[in-house]
Amino acid sequence: MQRWIKYTKHFVLLFLLIITAGLVSAQRTDSLRKKNLSGNTSIQEDIHRYMGYESPLPFRYLSLPYDVAMTANLRTFTVEVGFFLLLLLPLVFLLSISPPRSLLGVWVLFLILVLTISLPSSYLNQFNLEPEEGISHIDKRLDMASGSLEAVRYNIHLAFMHVYVPLNKIVSEISGEKDYVTYPILLVLLGGILLLLHFRLSQNRAEEKGLLLFFILYGSLWFLLSSGLPWYGFMLFALGPLWVVYGWVKKREQALLPLKIQRIALYAMVGLWVAVSLPLKMANYTPGGKTVEAKTDAAKRVFFQPLAMYRNGDFTGEEVLGLFRSGYPQALKAINQETSSLVYQVGTLMPFYIKKNDARIIYDPFLGFGAALIKKYPDKKELIQVLKASGVRYMVIDLKLPQVDKTPGKTLSRKFDDFINVFYKNPLVELVATDRSVRMNENGQVVPAVFFNQGKVVKAGSFALYRIK
């Protein structure tokens, strides 16, 4: 016991030193970012979209586990971690049969508080609403509910929103976008968890305590410093199932269910995880169809047909790329005809296919550099001349970049509008390729074009490639 306490003190002291240094750095960075918000907002536009823009700041952190698990802030396939969480469900069968009632009550109340914060803040963030607008917005959705399940869903949201609104007003009095209370609160919560761990595992071996301590400290670092990026916490998804397996191979006298039932539950959950995740990862399933027939047809796509045709020799690599990324072959043919010029890249996946991309590409995904150029060279002809003198010949622009903008002030959209305007009727550049199609007002023909004022958009497209003359 004394040895355990000794090592625990060392771990906690080291962790607090690391956290203090990291938090001081984070607060300084946040302060600098606030002062220079008009100059460079790329960090806010990129990293914060994973974490969310909830206010006050404590709610942004406390809702983070829910937001990551439910992909509440950013709904893309690359940040989906739900399948990993399925593997952690058997942990419930490893609980003690008689936990201290006082600790259990505190833990349940804390989880209810987190859920009370997470559900409404996620809903408000999804529809970009203020807390005062949440109740009326849910009432309207409830009136238009198409079924009993949907009505139950909105009633649950409404109940939590009624509690959240006054709670938000109270916390907003002492906090906001930046405060001095969030990190102390989070550190107190971490200290409480470590204290609970100390008493809960007092009879376990030092190796077990050390591994679980590492699991909690690593998870706390992810929680505080990762801004909600799930791939920074992948070790959590590896250690979680490890604890599950360890729990049922170890014979325990006290548990919620007998050891045999625990093992059956574990095998069943692992089998369910494999049965659900493996076909989804391998199949060409694209959800989102508007009709039942469309959804049914999407579920029948058990492979990617272009790739199968490529393996059979019926399609070339260029043809397959054109089917997945329309317009890319034409653009890459122009860019890769020589390898000495530089390519100014704003988003898109095209860098993967550009020759010598490690030396040629100037990557500016959120237009931080582009906004600075426009500020220094407001004349768009002069700006292009500066880029040409720097060795840039091609410029690739992600036309879907404004859709990524989750900021309350739409700073990324404004930067995109300013940057794309550089190419409008600029005699120093020419459009080489784009997958956007526009029906021209003057003759009714459908041609590749970028700007909406030239006609009616037939296909929105995803990129445009310009070449400096």
Tab-separated table of C-alpha atoms in Angstrom:
chain	number	residue	atom	x	y	z
A	1	MET	CA	0.000	0.000	0.000
A	2	GLN	CA	2.737	2.478	0.939
A	3	ARG	CA	4.604	1.672	-2.273
A	4	TRP	CA	1.434	2.302	-4.297
A	5	ILE	CA	0.833	5.645	-2.589
A	6	LYS	CA	4.446	6.614	-3.170
A	7	TYR	CA	4.316	5.931	-6.908
A	8	THR	CA	0.882	7.521	-7.196
A	9	LYS	CA	2.200	10.750	-5.722
A	10	HIS	CA	5.065	10.773	-8.217
A	11	PHE	CA	2.762	10.166	-11.178
A	12	VAL	CA	0.291	12.819	-10.080
A	13	LEU	CA	3.042	15.387	-9.443
A	14	LEU	CA	4.602	14.751	-12.872
A	15	PHE	CA	1.215	14.945	-14.545
A	16	LEU	CA	0.311	18.227	-12.851
A	17	LEU	CA	3.646	19.743	-13.900
A	18	ILE	CA	3.065	18.742	-17.532
A	19	ILE	CA	-0.518	19.956	-17.476
A	20	THR	CA	0.412	23.291	-15.907
A	21	ALA	CA	3.000	23.966	-18.601
A	22	GLY	CA	0.600	22.932	-21.342
A	23	LEU	CA	-2.286	24.992	-20.021
A	24	VAL	CA	-0.156	28.110	-19.580
A	25	SER	CA	0.989	27.711	-23.175
A	26	ALA	CA	-2.592	27.127	-24.332
A	27	GLN	CA	-3.859	30.223	-22.515
A	28	ARG	CA	-1.081	32.347	-24.005
A	29	THR	CA	-1.819	30.998	-27.483
A	30	ASP	CA	-5.518	31.732	-27.004
A	31	SER	CA	-4.725	35.282	-25.874
A	32	LEU	CA	-2.506	35.894	-28.880
A	33	ARG	CA	-5.110	34.415	-31.198
A	34	LYS	CA	-7.743	36.766	-29.846
A	35	LYS	CA	-5.505	39.770	-30.454
A	36	ASN	CA	-4.685	38.750	-34.023
A	37	LEU	CA	-8.059	37.314	-34.976
A	38	SER	CA	-8.402	39.650	-37.937
A	39	GLY	CA	-5.016	38.552	-39.278
A	40	ASN	CA	-5.024	34.736	-39.123
A	41	THR	CA	-8.018	32.637	-38.155
A	42	SER	CA	-6.864	29.319	-39.654
A	43	ILE	CA	-6.391	27.572	-36.297
A	44	GLN	CA	-9.885	28.504	-35.189
A	45	GLU	CA	-11.374	27.356	-38.503
A	46	ASP	CA	-9.496	24.047	-38.566
A	47	ILE	CA	-9.011	22.731	-35.033
A	48	HIS	CA	-12.063	24.253	-33.361
A	49	ARG	CA	-14.505	22.626	-35.774
A	50	TYR	CA	-13.664	19.276	-34.127
A	51	MET	CA	-14.135	20.683	-30.635
A	52	GLY	CA	-17.110	22.908	-31.336
A	53	TYR	CA	-17.806	26.564	-30.654
A	54	GLU	CA	-20.014	26.238	-27.595
A	55	SER	CA	-19.974	28.980	-25.026
A	56	PRO	CA	-19.250	29.221	-22.114
A	57	LEU	CA	-15.914	27.422	-22.203
A	58	PRO	CA	-16.646	24.799	-19.478
A	59	PHE	CA	-19.565	23.503	-21.544
A	60	ARG	CA	-17.299	23.155	-24.582
A	61	TYR	CA	-15.021	20.803	-22.655
A	62	LEU	CA	-17.643	18.879	-20.690
A	63	SER	CA	-19.594	18.101	-23.870
A	64	LEU	CA	-16.472	16.927	-25.707
A	65	PRO	CA	-16.767	13.156	-24.970
A	66	TYR	CA	-20.371	13.182	-26.205
A	67	ASP	CA	-19.503	15.255	-29.267
A	68	VAL	CA	-16.696	12.899	-30.297
A	69	ALA	CA	-18.705	9.715	-29.693
A	70	MET	CA	-21.801	11.016	-31.523
A	71	THR	CA	-19.901	13.029	-34.199
A	72	ALA	CA	-21.973	16.011	-33.125
A	73	ASN	CA	-19.573	18.723	-34.315
A	74	LEU	CA	-18.190	17.207	-37.494
A	75	ARG	CA	-20.112	14.489	-39.310
A	76	THR	CA	-17.562	12.768	-41.538
A	77	PHE	CA	-16.651	9.116	-41.930
A	78	THR	CA	-13.048	9.780	-40.864
A	79	VAL	CA	-14.007	10.860	-37.318
A	80	GLU	CA	-16.522	8.070	-36.631
A	81	VAL	CA	-15.504	6.190	-33.473
A	82	GLY	CA	-18.822	4.535	-32.642
A	83	PHE	CA	-17.608	1.066	-33.626
A	84	PHE	CA	-14.726	1.313	-31.168
A	85	LEU	CA	-17.115	2.217	-28.369
A	86	LEU	CA	-19.107	-0.961	-28.958
A	87	LEU	CA	-16.120	-2.931	-27.735
A	88	LEU	CA	-16.190	-1.089	-24.412
A	89	LEU	CA	-19.769	-2.036	-23.516
A	90	PRO	CA	-18.840	-5.307	-21.742
A	91	LEU	CA	-17.066	-3.187	-19.117
A	92	VAL	CA	-20.444	-2.907	-17.401
A	93	PHE	CA	-20.283	-6.622	-16.565
A	94	LEU	CA	-17.004	-6.128	-14.723
A	95	LEU	CA	-18.427	-3.691	-12.178
A	96	SER	CA	-18.396	-4.503	-8.504
A	97	ILE	CA	-21.612	-5.986	-7.212
A	98	SER	CA	-21.728	-3.596	-4.254
A	99	PRO	CA	-20.122	-0.225	-5.018
A	100	PRO	CA	-20.258	2.447	-2.282
A	101	ARG	CA	-23.660	4.091	-2.582
A	102	SER	CA	-22.333	7.581	-1.901
A	103	LEU	CA	-19.736	7.363	-4.681
A	104	LEU	CA	-22.254	5.785	-7.038
A	105	GLY	CA	-24.731	8.577	-6.385
A	106	VAL	CA	-22.121	11.279	-7.026
A	107	TRP	CA	-21.040	9.556	-10.239
A	108	VAL	CA	-24.630	9.258	-11.521
A	109	LEU	CA	-25.347	12.916	-10.772
A	110	PHE	CA	-22.160	13.938	-12.590
A	111	LEU	CA	-23.121	11.895	-15.674
A	112	ILE	CA	-26.591	13.468	-15.682
A	113	LEU	CA	-24.979	16.912	-15.512
A	114	VAL	CA	-22.679	16.089	-18.433
A	115	LEU	CA	-25.626	14.791	-20.470
A	116	THR	CA	-27.654	17.901	-19.577
A	117	ILE	CA	-24.848	20.023	-21.012
A	118	SER	CA	-23.952	17.807	-23.969
A	119	LEU	CA	-27.342	17.197	-25.570
A	120	PRO	CA	-28.520	20.842	-25.747
A	121	SER	CA	-25.109	22.287	-26.646
A	122	SER	CA	-24.764	19.747	-29.452
A	123	TYR	CA	-28.235	20.646	-30.735
A	124	LEU	CA	-27.543	24.391	-30.601
A	125	ASN	CA	-24.174	23.944	-32.291
A	126	GLN	CA	-25.702	21.839	-35.060
A	127	PHE	CA	-28.243	24.505	-36.022
A	128	ASN	CA	-26.071	27.500	-35.055
A	129	LEU	CA	-28.580	28.751	-32.482
A	130	GLU	CA	-28.353	30.815	-29.339
A	131	PRO	CA	-29.583	29.154	-26.109
A	132	GLU	CA	-32.649	31.396	-26.026
A	133	GLU	CA	-33.645	30.141	-29.512
A	134	GLY	CA	-33.331	26.458	-28.659
A	135	ILE	CA	-36.715	25.872	-27.011
A	136	SER	CA	-38.745	27.528	-29.777
A	137	HIS	CA	-36.722	25.722	-32.451
A	138	ILE	CA	-37.399	22.325	-30.850
A	139	ASP	CA	-41.099	23.193	-30.478
A	140	LYS	CA	-41.324	23.813	-34.232
A	141	ARG	CA	-39.536	20.549	-34.988
A	142	LEU	CA	-41.827	18.734	-32.568
A	143	ASP	CA	-44.898	20.032	-34.365
A	144	MET	CA	-43.518	18.676	-37.657
A	145	ALA	CA	-42.466	15.287	-36.213
A	146	SER	CA	-43.420	12.512	-38.615
A	147	GLY	CA	-43.584	9.650	-36.125
A	148	SER	CA	-43.730	8.679	-32.475
A	149	LEU	CA	-39.987	7.941	-32.241
A	150	GLU	CA	-39.111	11.318	-33.670
A	151	ALA	CA	-41.546	12.967	-31.257
A	152	VAL	CA	-39.907	11.163	-28.317
A	153	ARG	CA	-36.501	12.333	-29.528
A	154	TYR	CA	-37.528	15.990	-29.637
A	155	ASN	CA	-39.317	15.735	-26.287
A	156	ILE	CA	-36.082	14.497	-24.731
A	157	HIS	CA	-34.195	17.398	-26.337
A	158	LEU	CA	-36.863	19.808	-25.081
A	159	ALA	CA	-36.674	18.531	-21.495
A	160	PHE	CA	-32.899	18.916	-21.389
A	161	MET	CA	-33.061	22.310	-23.103
A	162	HIS	CA	-35.380	23.674	-20.390
A	163	VAL	CA	-32.717	22.826	-17.799
A	164	TYR	CA	-29.804	23.927	-19.989
A	165	VAL	CA	-30.976	27.486	-20.724
A	166	PRO	CA	-30.985	28.765	-17.086
A	167	LEU	CA	-27.828	26.764	-16.366
A	168	ASN	CA	-26.128	28.438	-19.310
A	169	LYS	CA	-27.095	31.886	-18.034
A	170	ILE	CA	-25.646	31.154	-14.594
A	171	VAL	CA	-22.313	29.819	-15.876
A	172	SER	CA	-22.048	32.600	-18.473
A	173	GLU	CA	-21.817	35.098	-15.616
A	174	ILE	CA	-18.386	33.743	-14.649
A	175	SER	CA	-17.193	32.364	-17.984
A	176	GLY	CA	-17.263	32.933	-21.732
A	177	GLU	CA	-14.949	32.293	-24.672
A	178	LYS	CA	-12.011	32.653	-22.263
A	179	ASP	CA	-11.955	32.425	-18.475
A	180	TYR	CA	-9.973	31.481	-15.375
A	181	VAL	CA	-12.255	28.755	-14.021
A	182	THR	CA	-12.477	26.045	-16.716
A	183	TYR	CA	-9.062	24.450	-16.295
A	184	PRO	CA	-9.176	24.478	-12.463
A	185	ILE	CA	-12.583	22.762	-12.635
A	186	LEU	CA	-11.249	20.111	-15.018
A	187	LEU	CA	-8.196	19.514	-12.836
A	188	VAL	CA	-10.413	19.114	-9.755
A	189	LEU	CA	-12.479	16.527	-11.672
A	190	LEU	CA	-9.306	14.683	-12.618
A	191	GLY	CA	-8.150	14.747	-9.000
A	192	GLY	CA	-11.488	13.309	-7.919
A	193	ILE	CA	-11.189	10.464	-10.421
A	194	LEU	CA	-7.655	9.678	-9.244
A	195	LEU	CA	-8.812	9.693	-5.632
A	196	LEU	CA	-11.700	7.377	-6.489
A	197	LEU	CA	-9.255	5.105	-8.304
A	198	HIS	CA	-6.988	5.023	-5.268
A	199	PHE	CA	-9.735	3.780	-2.951
A	200	ARG	CA	-11.424	1.551	-5.514
A	201	LEU	CA	-8.272	-0.407	-6.421
A	202	SER	CA	-6.602	-0.476	-3.031
A	203	GLN	CA	-6.419	-4.288	-3.080
A	204	ASN	CA	-5.169	-4.673	-6.655
A	205	ARG	CA	-1.612	-5.322	-7.739
A	206	ALA	CA	0.758	-2.447	-8.529
A	207	GLU	CA	0.903	-3.435	-12.220
A	208	GLU	CA	-2.861	-3.154	-12.558
A	209	LYS	CA	-2.944	0.193	-10.790
A	210	GLY	CA	-0.109	1.547	-12.915
A	211	LEU	CA	-1.769	0.560	-16.204
A	212	LEU	CA	-5.121	2.021	-15.206
A	213	LEU	CA	-3.394	5.164	-13.936
A	214	PHE	CA	-1.678	5.539	-17.308
A	215	PHE	CA	-5.037	5.012	-19.050
A	216	ILE	CA	-6.651	7.804	-17.032
A	217	LEU	CA	-3.739	10.231	-17.368
A	218	TYR	CA	-3.497	9.639	-21.116
A	219	GLY	CA	-7.240	10.124	-21.474
A	220	SER	CA	-7.046	13.329	-19.444
A	221	LEU	CA	-4.273	14.706	-21.660
A	222	TRP	CA	-6.371	13.916	-24.724
A	223	PHE	CA	-9.407	15.530	-23.131
A	224	LEU	CA	-7.589	18.743	-22.225
A	225	LEU	CA	-5.199	19.240	-25.128
A	226	SER	CA	-6.475	17.421	-28.249
A	227	SER	CA	-9.339	19.821	-29.128
A	228	GLY	CA	-11.519	16.795	-29.844
A	229	LEU	CA	-9.414	15.205	-32.616
A	230	PRO	CA	-10.156	11.481	-32.166
A	231	TRP	CA	-6.944	10.142	-33.728
A	232	TYR	CA	-4.926	11.699	-30.904
A	233	GLY	CA	-6.759	9.346	-28.539
A	234	PHE	CA	-6.560	6.078	-30.456
A	235	MET	CA	-4.563	4.503	-27.624
A	236	LEU	CA	-7.678	4.846	-25.476
A	237	PHE	CA	-9.551	2.545	-27.858
A	238	ALA	CA	-6.721	0.010	-27.639
A	239	LEU	CA	-6.417	0.087	-23.848
A	240	GLY	CA	-10.185	-0.077	-23.282
A	241	PRO	CA	-10.664	-3.520	-24.883
A	242	LEU	CA	-7.433	-4.614	-23.173
A	243	TRP	CA	-9.053	-3.925	-19.822
A	244	VAL	CA	-12.141	-5.844	-20.912
A	245	VAL	CA	-10.129	-8.926	-21.843
A	246	TYR	CA	-8.066	-8.688	-18.674
A	247	GLY	CA	-11.220	-8.431	-16.584
A	248	TRP	CA	-12.749	-11.691	-17.723
A	249	VAL	CA	-9.577	-13.788	-17.828
A	250	LYS	CA	-8.942	-12.865	-14.207
A	251	LYS	CA	-11.016	-14.831	-11.721
A	252	ARG	CA	-12.930	-12.429	-9.520
A	253	GLU	CA	-15.034	-13.316	-6.523
A	254	GLN	CA	-17.305	-10.276	-6.786
A	255	ALA	CA	-18.840	-9.124	-10.037
A	256	LEU	CA	-22.202	-8.108	-11.372
A	257	LEU	CA	-22.568	-11.418	-13.233
A	258	PRO	CA	-20.753	-14.784	-13.073
A	259	LEU	CA	-17.513	-15.195	-15.018
A	260	LYS	CA	-19.144	-17.466	-17.606
A	261	ILE	CA	-21.786	-14.831	-18.404
A	262	GLN	CA	-19.071	-12.195	-18.668
A	263	ARG	CA	-17.194	-14.248	-21.247
A	264	ILE	CA	-20.331	-14.909	-23.291
A	265	ALA	CA	-21.120	-11.179	-23.263
A	266	LEU	CA	-17.602	-10.323	-24.386
A	267	TYR	CA	-17.567	-12.809	-27.263
A	268	ALA	CA	-21.025	-11.698	-28.351
A	269	MET	CA	-20.022	-8.026	-28.360
A	270	VAL	CA	-16.811	-8.689	-30.307
A	271	GLY	CA	-18.760	-10.763	-32.818
A	272	LEU	CA	-21.339	-8.008	-33.199
A	273	TRP	CA	-18.578	-5.441	-33.717
A	274	VAL	CA	-16.933	-7.527	-36.453
A	275	ALA	CA	-20.280	-8.302	-38.104
A	276	VAL	CA	-21.237	-4.624	-38.242
A	277	SER	CA	-17.943	-2.871	-38.913
A	278	LEU	CA	-16.200	-5.205	-41.358
A	279	PRO	CA	-18.905	-5.174	-44.074
A	280	LEU	CA	-19.321	-1.405	-43.722
A	281	LYS	CA	-15.583	-0.850	-44.156
A	282	MET	CA	-15.401	-3.164	-47.184
A	283	ALA	CA	-18.692	-2.391	-48.928
A	284	ASN	CA	-19.527	0.542	-51.149
A	285	TYR	CA	-22.360	1.737	-48.958
A	286	THR	CA	-23.307	5.394	-49.337
A	287	PRO	CA	-26.090	6.368	-46.912
A	288	GLY	CA	-28.318	9.367	-47.408
A	289	GLY	CA	-30.795	8.299	-50.065
A	290	LYS	CA	-34.046	10.249	-50.038
A	291	THR	CA	-36.317	7.290	-50.818
A	292	VAL	CA	-36.559	3.770	-49.424
A	293	GLU	CA	-35.638	2.364	-52.836
A	294	ALA	CA	-32.510	4.518	-53.013
A	295	LYS	CA	-31.400	3.430	-49.546
A	296	THR	CA	-32.038	-0.218	-50.392
A	297	ASP	CA	-30.041	0.022	-53.614
A	298	ALA	CA	-27.180	1.710	-51.759
A	299	ALA	CA	-27.025	-1.149	-49.262
A	300	LYS	CA	-26.624	-3.689	-52.099
A	301	ARG	CA	-23.310	-2.251	-53.297
A	302	VAL	CA	-20.968	-4.856	-51.893
A	303	PHE	CA	-17.874	-3.599	-53.771
A	304	PHE	CA	-16.576	-0.630	-55.737
A	305	GLN	CA	-17.348	-1.440	-59.361
A	306	PRO	CA	-14.627	0.794	-60.915
A	307	LEU	CA	-11.961	-0.914	-58.807
A	308	ALA	CA	-13.252	-4.338	-59.835
A	309	MET	CA	-13.102	-3.274	-63.479
A	310	TYR	CA	-9.549	-2.010	-62.944
A	311	ARG	CA	-8.464	-5.348	-61.481
A	312	ASN	CA	-9.938	-7.107	-64.512
A	313	GLY	CA	-8.007	-4.816	-66.853
A	314	ASP	CA	-11.127	-3.136	-68.262
A	315	PHE	CA	-10.306	0.310	-66.788
A	316	THR	CA	-7.019	2.162	-66.655
A	317	GLY	CA	-5.853	3.902	-63.500
A	318	GLU	CA	-6.647	7.267	-65.066
A	319	GLU	CA	-10.208	6.186	-65.888
A	320	VAL	CA	-10.777	4.956	-62.336
A	321	LEU	CA	-9.473	8.230	-60.910
A	322	GLY	CA	-11.801	10.160	-63.211
A	323	LEU	CA	-14.790	8.188	-61.930
A	324	PHE	CA	-13.946	8.847	-58.282
A	325	ARG	CA	-12.524	12.372	-58.744
A	326	SER	CA	-14.150	14.005	-61.731
A	327	GLY	CA	-11.812	16.318	-63.643
A	328	TYR	CA	-8.650	15.207	-61.823
A	329	PRO	CA	-7.010	13.438	-64.814
A	330	GLN	CA	-7.224	16.574	-66.980
A	331	ALA	CA	-5.862	18.775	-64.187
A	332	LEU	CA	-3.042	16.396	-63.296
A	333	LYS	CA	-2.011	16.054	-66.936
A	334	ALA	CA	-1.408	19.807	-67.016
A	335	ILE	CA	0.343	20.000	-63.625
A	336	ASN	CA	2.564	16.952	-64.117
A	337	GLN	CA	3.809	17.810	-67.616
A	338	GLU	CA	6.774	19.397	-65.843
A	339	THR	CA	8.031	19.199	-62.268
A	340	SER	CA	9.880	22.479	-61.701
A	341	SER	CA	7.024	24.936	-61.099
A	342	LEU	CA	5.286	25.413	-57.768
A	343	VAL	CA	1.618	24.620	-57.089
A	344	TYR	CA	-0.402	26.811	-54.722
A	345	GLN	CA	-2.835	24.384	-53.114
A	346	VAL	CA	-6.037	25.388	-51.304
A	347	GLY	CA	-7.615	22.172	-50.041
A	348	THR	CA	-8.631	19.181	-52.257
A	349	LEU	CA	-7.019	15.735	-52.396
A	350	MET	CA	-5.014	16.515	-55.518
A	351	PRO	CA	-1.607	16.744	-53.749
A	352	PHE	CA	-1.553	12.923	-53.508
A	353	TYR	CA	-1.338	12.682	-57.317
A	354	ILE	CA	1.094	15.527	-58.078
A	355	LYS	CA	4.654	14.602	-58.972
A	356	LYS	CA	7.285	15.788	-56.493
A	357	ASN	CA	4.507	17.045	-54.235
A	358	ASP	CA	6.905	17.272	-51.293
A	359	ALA	CA	8.902	20.031	-53.028
A	360	ARG	CA	6.360	21.705	-55.316
A	361	ILE	CA	3.261	22.318	-53.230
A	362	ILE	CA	2.554	25.424	-51.178
A	363	TYR	CA	-0.247	24.104	-48.991
A	364	ASP	CA	-2.684	26.692	-47.666
A	365	PRO	CA	-5.788	24.683	-46.633
A	366	PHE	CA	-7.535	27.480	-44.726
A	367	LEU	CA	-6.209	30.467	-46.677
A	368	GLY	CA	-4.119	31.872	-43.866
A	369	PHE	CA	-1.323	32.728	-46.308
A	370	GLY	CA	-3.786	33.781	-49.005
A	371	ALA	CA	-5.525	36.267	-46.712
A	372	ALA	CA	-2.150	37.778	-45.793
A	373	LEU	CA	-1.252	38.109	-49.489
A	374	ILE	CA	-4.526	39.864	-50.289
A	375	LYS	CA	-4.001	42.248	-47.394
A	376	LYS	CA	-0.494	43.132	-48.587
A	377	TYR	CA	-1.308	43.187	-52.310
A	378	PRO	CA	-4.933	44.333	-52.697
A	379	ASP	CA	-4.501	44.699	-56.470
A	380	LYS	CA	-5.217	41.214	-57.848
A	381	LYS	CA	-2.944	41.650	-60.875
A	382	GLU	CA	-0.040	42.591	-58.647
A	383	LEU	CA	-0.756	39.613	-56.388
A	384	ILE	CA	-0.561	37.202	-59.331
A	385	GLN	CA	2.684	38.812	-60.480
A	386	VAL	CA	4.150	38.284	-57.002
A	387	LEU	CA	3.180	34.595	-57.064
A	388	LYS	CA	4.648	34.197	-60.548
A	389	ALA	CA	7.918	35.817	-59.453
A	390	SER	CA	8.018	33.318	-56.557
A	391	GLY	CA	7.863	30.362	-58.943
A	392	VAL	CA	4.146	29.566	-58.668
A	393	ARG	CA	2.476	28.605	-61.933
A	394	TYR	CA	-0.565	26.531	-60.929
A	395	MET	CA	-3.227	27.210	-58.307
A	396	VAL	CA	-5.696	24.562	-57.176
A	397	ILE	CA	-8.758	25.765	-55.259
A	398	ASP	CA	-11.245	23.690	-53.276
A	399	LEU	CA	-14.647	25.019	-54.343
A	400	LYS	CA	-16.290	23.291	-51.369
A	401	LEU	CA	-14.133	25.093	-48.823
A	402	PRO	CA	-16.977	27.362	-47.574
A	403	GLN	CA	-18.920	24.231	-46.604
A	404	VAL	CA	-16.175	23.408	-44.084
A	405	ASP	CA	-16.710	26.735	-42.330
A	406	LYS	CA	-18.283	26.132	-38.904
A	407	THR	CA	-17.162	29.396	-37.315
A	408	PRO	CA	-19.854	31.667	-35.866
A	409	GLY	CA	-18.486	34.638	-37.821
A	410	LYS	CA	-18.003	32.706	-41.113
A	411	THR	CA	-14.418	33.927	-41.356
A	412	LEU	CA	-13.355	31.122	-43.707
A	413	SER	CA	-16.191	31.883	-46.133
A	414	ARG	CA	-15.186	35.531	-46.259
A	415	LYS	CA	-11.565	34.643	-46.919
A	416	PHE	CA	-12.627	32.267	-49.686
A	417	ASP	CA	-14.777	34.929	-51.366
A	418	ASP	CA	-11.884	37.393	-51.283
A	419	PHE	CA	-9.447	34.836	-52.674
A	420	ILE	CA	-11.642	33.494	-55.476
A	421	ASN	CA	-12.310	37.084	-56.539
A	422	VAL	CA	-8.603	37.331	-57.463
A	423	PHE	CA	-9.318	35.059	-60.452
A	424	TYR	CA	-12.469	36.827	-61.645
A	425	LYS	CA	-11.779	38.534	-64.977
A	426	ASN	CA	-8.054	38.526	-64.262
A	427	PRO	CA	-6.158	38.542	-67.580
A	428	LEU	CA	-3.025	37.085	-65.945
A	429	VAL	CA	-4.615	33.686	-65.207
A	430	GLU	CA	-6.504	31.067	-67.214
A	431	LEU	CA	-8.855	28.288	-66.134
A	432	VAL	CA	-7.296	24.922	-67.024
A	433	ALA	CA	-9.742	22.459	-65.470
A	434	THR	CA	-12.755	22.294	-63.175
A	435	ASP	CA	-15.536	19.832	-62.487
A	436	ARG	CA	-18.080	22.619	-62.010
A	437	SER	CA	-20.525	23.005	-64.893
A	438	VAL	CA	-22.484	26.163	-65.673
A	439	ARG	CA	-25.232	26.731	-68.241
A	440	MET	CA	-24.183	30.019	-69.819
A	441	ASN	CA	-26.725	32.829	-69.991
A	442	GLU	CA	-25.551	34.052	-73.383
A	443	ASN	CA	-25.953	30.843	-75.425
A	444	GLY	CA	-27.428	28.178	-73.088
A	445	GLN	CA	-24.436	25.864	-73.463
A	446	VAL	CA	-23.168	23.860	-70.497
A	447	VAL	CA	-19.444	24.525	-70.089
A	448	PRO	CA	-16.809	24.195	-67.329
A	449	ALA	CA	-16.844	27.475	-65.385
A	450	VAL	CA	-16.391	28.719	-61.814
A	451	PHE	CA	-18.372	31.884	-61.202
A	452	PHE	CA	-22.123	31.834	-60.663
A	453	ASN	CA	-22.854	35.134	-62.380
A	454	GLN	CA	-21.976	33.618	-65.746
A	455	GLY	CA	-25.057	31.414	-65.757
A	456	LYS	CA	-26.925	28.722	-63.870
A	457	VAL	CA	-24.882	26.080	-62.050
A	458	VAL	CA	-25.640	22.599	-63.354
A	459	LYS	CA	-23.001	20.775	-61.316
A	460	ALA	CA	-21.475	22.353	-58.204
A	461	GLY	CA	-18.112	20.613	-58.581
A	462	SER	CA	-15.282	20.396	-56.080
A	463	PHE	CA	-12.169	22.093	-57.531
A	464	ALA	CA	-10.765	24.581	-60.020
A	465	LEU	CA	-7.252	24.665	-61.501
A	466	TYR	CA	-5.851	28.000	-62.695
A	467	ARG	CA	-2.574	28.572	-64.513
A	468	ILE	CA	-0.603	31.800	-64.450
A	469	LYS	CA	0.108	32.962	-67.996
